[in-house]
Short mmCIF file of C-alpha atoms in Angstrom, two decimals:
data_model
loop_
_atom_site.label_atom_id
_atom_site.label_comp_id
_atom_site.label_asym_id
_atom_site.label_seq_id
_atom_site.Cartn_x
_atom_site.Cartn_y
_atom_site.Cartn_z
CA UNK A 23 -17.10 14.55 -8.22
CA UNK A 24 -16.59 10.81 -7.88
CA UNK A 25 -14.13 9.55 -5.33
CA UNK A 26 -11.51 7.13 -6.62
CA UNK A 27 -9.70 4.38 -4.78
CA UNK A 28 -6.02 4.65 -5.74
CA UNK A 29 -3.99 1.58 -4.82
CA UNK A 30 -0.20 1.74 -4.80
CA UNK A 31 1.81 -1.47 -5.07
CA UNK A 32 5.35 -2.58 -5.77
CA UNK A 33 8.32 -4.26 -4.09
CA UNK A 34 10.03 -3.11 -0.90
CA UNK A 35 12.02 0.10 -1.27
CA UNK A 36 10.47 1.01 -4.62
CA UNK A 37 9.26 4.40 -3.38
CA UNK A 38 5.60 3.57 -2.79
CA UNK A 39 5.20 5.71 0.32
CA UNK A 40 6.97 8.69 -1.22
CA UNK A 41 4.79 8.31 -4.30
CA UNK A 42 1.60 7.93 -2.22
CA UNK A 43 2.30 11.01 -0.08
CA UNK A 44 3.17 13.20 -3.08
CA UNK A 45 0.10 11.97 -4.97
CA UNK A 46 -2.14 12.66 -1.94
CA UNK A 47 -0.88 16.25 -1.71
CA UNK A 48 -1.41 16.82 -5.44
CA UNK A 49 -4.85 15.24 -5.57
CA UNK A 50 -6.09 16.36 -2.14
CA UNK A 51 -6.79 12.75 -1.23
CA UNK A 52 -6.50 10.87 2.04
CA UNK A 53 -3.58 8.45 2.20
CA UNK A 54 -3.48 5.22 4.20
CA UNK A 55 -0.05 3.66 4.64
CA UNK A 56 -0.04 0.23 6.25
CA UNK A 57 3.52 0.55 7.61
CA UNK A 58 2.57 3.71 9.52
CA UNK A 59 -0.44 2.03 11.09
CA UNK A 60 1.64 -1.01 12.02
CA UNK A 61 4.40 1.11 13.54
CA UNK A 62 2.02 3.23 15.61
CA UNK A 63 -0.21 0.42 16.79
CA UNK A 64 2.24 -2.45 17.21
CA UNK A 65 5.80 -1.05 16.84
CA UNK A 66 6.73 -1.22 20.53
CA UNK A 67 5.47 -4.82 20.71
CA UNK A 68 7.23 -6.30 17.66
CA UNK A 69 9.02 -9.46 18.77
CA UNK A 70 12.72 -9.81 18.02
CA UNK A 71 13.21 -11.75 15.85
CA UNK A 72 9.98 -10.96 14.04
CA UNK A 73 7.52 -13.83 13.97
CA UNK A 74 5.70 -14.14 10.66
CA UNK A 75 2.38 -15.30 12.16
CA UNK A 76 2.44 -12.50 14.75
CA UNK A 77 3.06 -9.92 12.03
CA UNK A 78 0.45 -11.24 9.59
CA UNK A 79 -2.29 -11.29 12.23
CA UNK A 80 -1.64 -7.60 12.95
CA UNK A 81 -1.36 -6.71 9.27
CA UNK A 82 -4.81 -8.21 8.75
CA UNK A 83 -6.23 -6.23 11.67
CA UNK A 84 -4.71 -2.99 10.36
CA UNK A 85 -5.98 -3.65 6.84
CA UNK A 86 -9.50 -4.25 8.15
CA UNK A 87 -9.43 -0.96 10.05
CA UNK A 88 -7.95 0.90 7.08
CA UNK A 89 -10.71 -0.42 4.83
CA UNK A 90 -13.34 0.62 7.37
CA UNK A 91 -12.05 4.17 7.67
CA UNK A 92 -11.35 4.44 3.93
CA UNK A 93 -14.94 3.46 3.14
CA UNK A 94 -16.16 6.39 5.23
CA UNK A 95 -13.78 8.78 3.49
CA UNK A 96 -14.81 7.54 0.04
CA UNK A 97 -18.48 7.96 0.99
CA UNK A 98 -17.84 11.68 1.50
CA UNK A 99 -16.66 11.97 -2.11
CA UNK A 100 -12.98 12.21 -1.19
CA UNK A 101 -10.49 9.99 -3.01
CA UNK A 102 -8.35 7.57 -1.05
CA UNK A 103 -4.81 6.39 -1.67
CA UNK A 104 -3.80 3.04 -0.18
CA UNK A 105 -0.25 1.81 0.28
CA UNK A 106 -1.04 -1.50 1.97
CA UNK A 107 1.52 -3.93 0.61
CA UNK A 108 -0.29 -6.11 -1.92
CA UNK A 109 2.78 -8.21 -2.58
CA UNK A 110 0.89 -11.07 -4.25
CA UNK A 111 -1.35 -11.13 -7.30
CA UNK A 112 -4.12 -12.67 -5.20
CA UNK A 113 -3.97 -9.67 -2.81
CA UNK A 114 -4.35 -7.26 -5.72
CA UNK A 115 -7.20 -9.33 -7.19
CA UNK A 116 -8.95 -9.21 -3.79
CA UNK A 117 -8.72 -5.40 -3.78
CA UNK A 118 -10.14 -5.30 -7.30
CA UNK A 119 -13.05 -7.51 -6.21
CA UNK A 120 -13.75 -5.27 -3.19
CA UNK A 121 -13.74 -2.15 -5.37
CA UNK A 122 -15.99 -3.73 -7.99
CA UNK A 123 -18.37 -5.02 -5.30
CA UNK A 124 -18.63 -1.52 -3.81
CA UNK A 125 -18.83 0.04 -7.30
CA UNK A 126 -15.79 2.18 -6.57
CA UNK A 127 -13.64 3.61 -9.34
CA UNK A 128 -10.25 1.90 -8.92
CA UNK A 129 -6.85 3.04 -10.16
CA UNK A 130 -3.79 0.88 -9.60
CA UNK A 131 -0.35 2.52 -9.44
CA UNK A 132 2.70 0.28 -9.86
CA UNK A 133 5.93 1.70 -8.41
CA UNK A 134 9.27 -0.02 -8.94
CA UNK A 135 13.03 0.48 -9.10
CA UNK A 136 16.01 -1.83 -9.66
CA UNK A 137 16.68 -4.19 -6.74
CA UNK A 138 20.04 -2.61 -5.81
CA UNK A 139 18.45 0.85 -5.75
CA UNK A 140 15.66 -0.48 -3.53
CA UNK A 141 18.07 -2.24 -1.20
CA UNK A 142 20.12 0.98 -0.84
CA UNK A 143 16.97 3.04 -0.19
CA UNK A 144 15.88 0.69 2.58
CA UNK A 145 19.32 0.79 4.20
CA UNK A 146 19.35 4.60 4.03
CA UNK A 147 15.80 4.84 5.40
CA UNK A 148 16.83 2.62 8.33
CA UNK A 149 19.75 4.97 9.09
CA UNK A 150 18.18 8.39 8.43
CA UNK A 151 14.73 7.55 9.87
CA UNK A 152 13.17 10.46 8.03
CA UNK A 153 9.61 11.22 6.92
CA UNK A 154 8.99 7.82 5.30
CA UNK A 155 10.47 5.71 8.09
CA UNK A 156 7.91 3.59 9.91
CA UNK A 157 9.72 0.42 10.94
CA UNK A 158 13.24 -0.87 10.39
CA UNK A 159 13.48 -3.28 7.50
CA UNK A 160 16.46 -5.52 8.15
CA UNK A 161 18.34 -7.12 5.24
CA UNK A 162 16.67 -10.41 6.21
CA UNK A 163 13.22 -8.83 6.10
CA UNK A 164 14.03 -7.22 2.74
CA UNK A 165 15.03 -10.60 1.28
CA UNK A 166 11.95 -12.25 2.78
CA UNK A 167 9.65 -9.68 1.16
CA UNK A 168 11.57 -10.01 -2.13
CA UNK A 169 10.66 -13.69 -2.07
CA UNK A 170 6.98 -12.94 -1.52
CA UNK A 171 6.52 -10.16 -4.09
CA UNK A 172 4.93 -11.31 -7.34
CA UNK A 173 5.60 -9.16 -10.37
CA UNK A 174 2.38 -7.88 -11.90
CA UNK A 175 1.10 -9.63 -14.99
CA UNK A 176 0.56 -7.61 -18.17
CA UNK A 177 -3.19 -7.79 -17.48
CA UNK A 178 -2.66 -6.22 -14.03
CA UNK A 179 -0.72 -3.36 -15.56
CA UNK A 180 -3.38 -2.72 -18.21
CA UNK A 181 -4.79 0.67 -17.22
CA UNK A 182 -2.38 1.04 -14.27
CA UNK A 183 -0.18 4.06 -13.80
CA UNK A 184 3.41 2.82 -13.84
CA UNK A 185 6.29 4.69 -12.19
CA UNK A 186 9.74 3.13 -12.44
CA UNK A 187 12.73 5.03 -11.10
CA UNK A 188 16.44 4.40 -11.40
#
């Protein structure tokens, strides 16, 4: 059995983490969720207001560690599911290059929902703080991430599994 690298991407509040966790249970794969790593490793230290440079440095450190651990999991023949942001096309292209360089089967999963649905989900997640809560996403953070996210091109979606909810 060949292990597959499954990469989940989409805008904030689209349901990526819910999708990733459900997929991991179904497929018996190991899931890596960047927000969980960030919350556990750096949550108590997050400056208020959040400083972009501070956050990005830690995101890069977490991603490097996730890739390191994921490589070991994949080497055992176990599939991996990554929910690590990938807001920009260049980020997704970088993941594709890494997978191709390591000769790993790669499956992208694009998860989306209408912006008002996503905004409401984030607000509810901030209040309920349930299973998928890692860090509070303020309305300002949501809008910031909205400005960063680049919709996938048709070529990116070719062969991807697409899940769009209402």
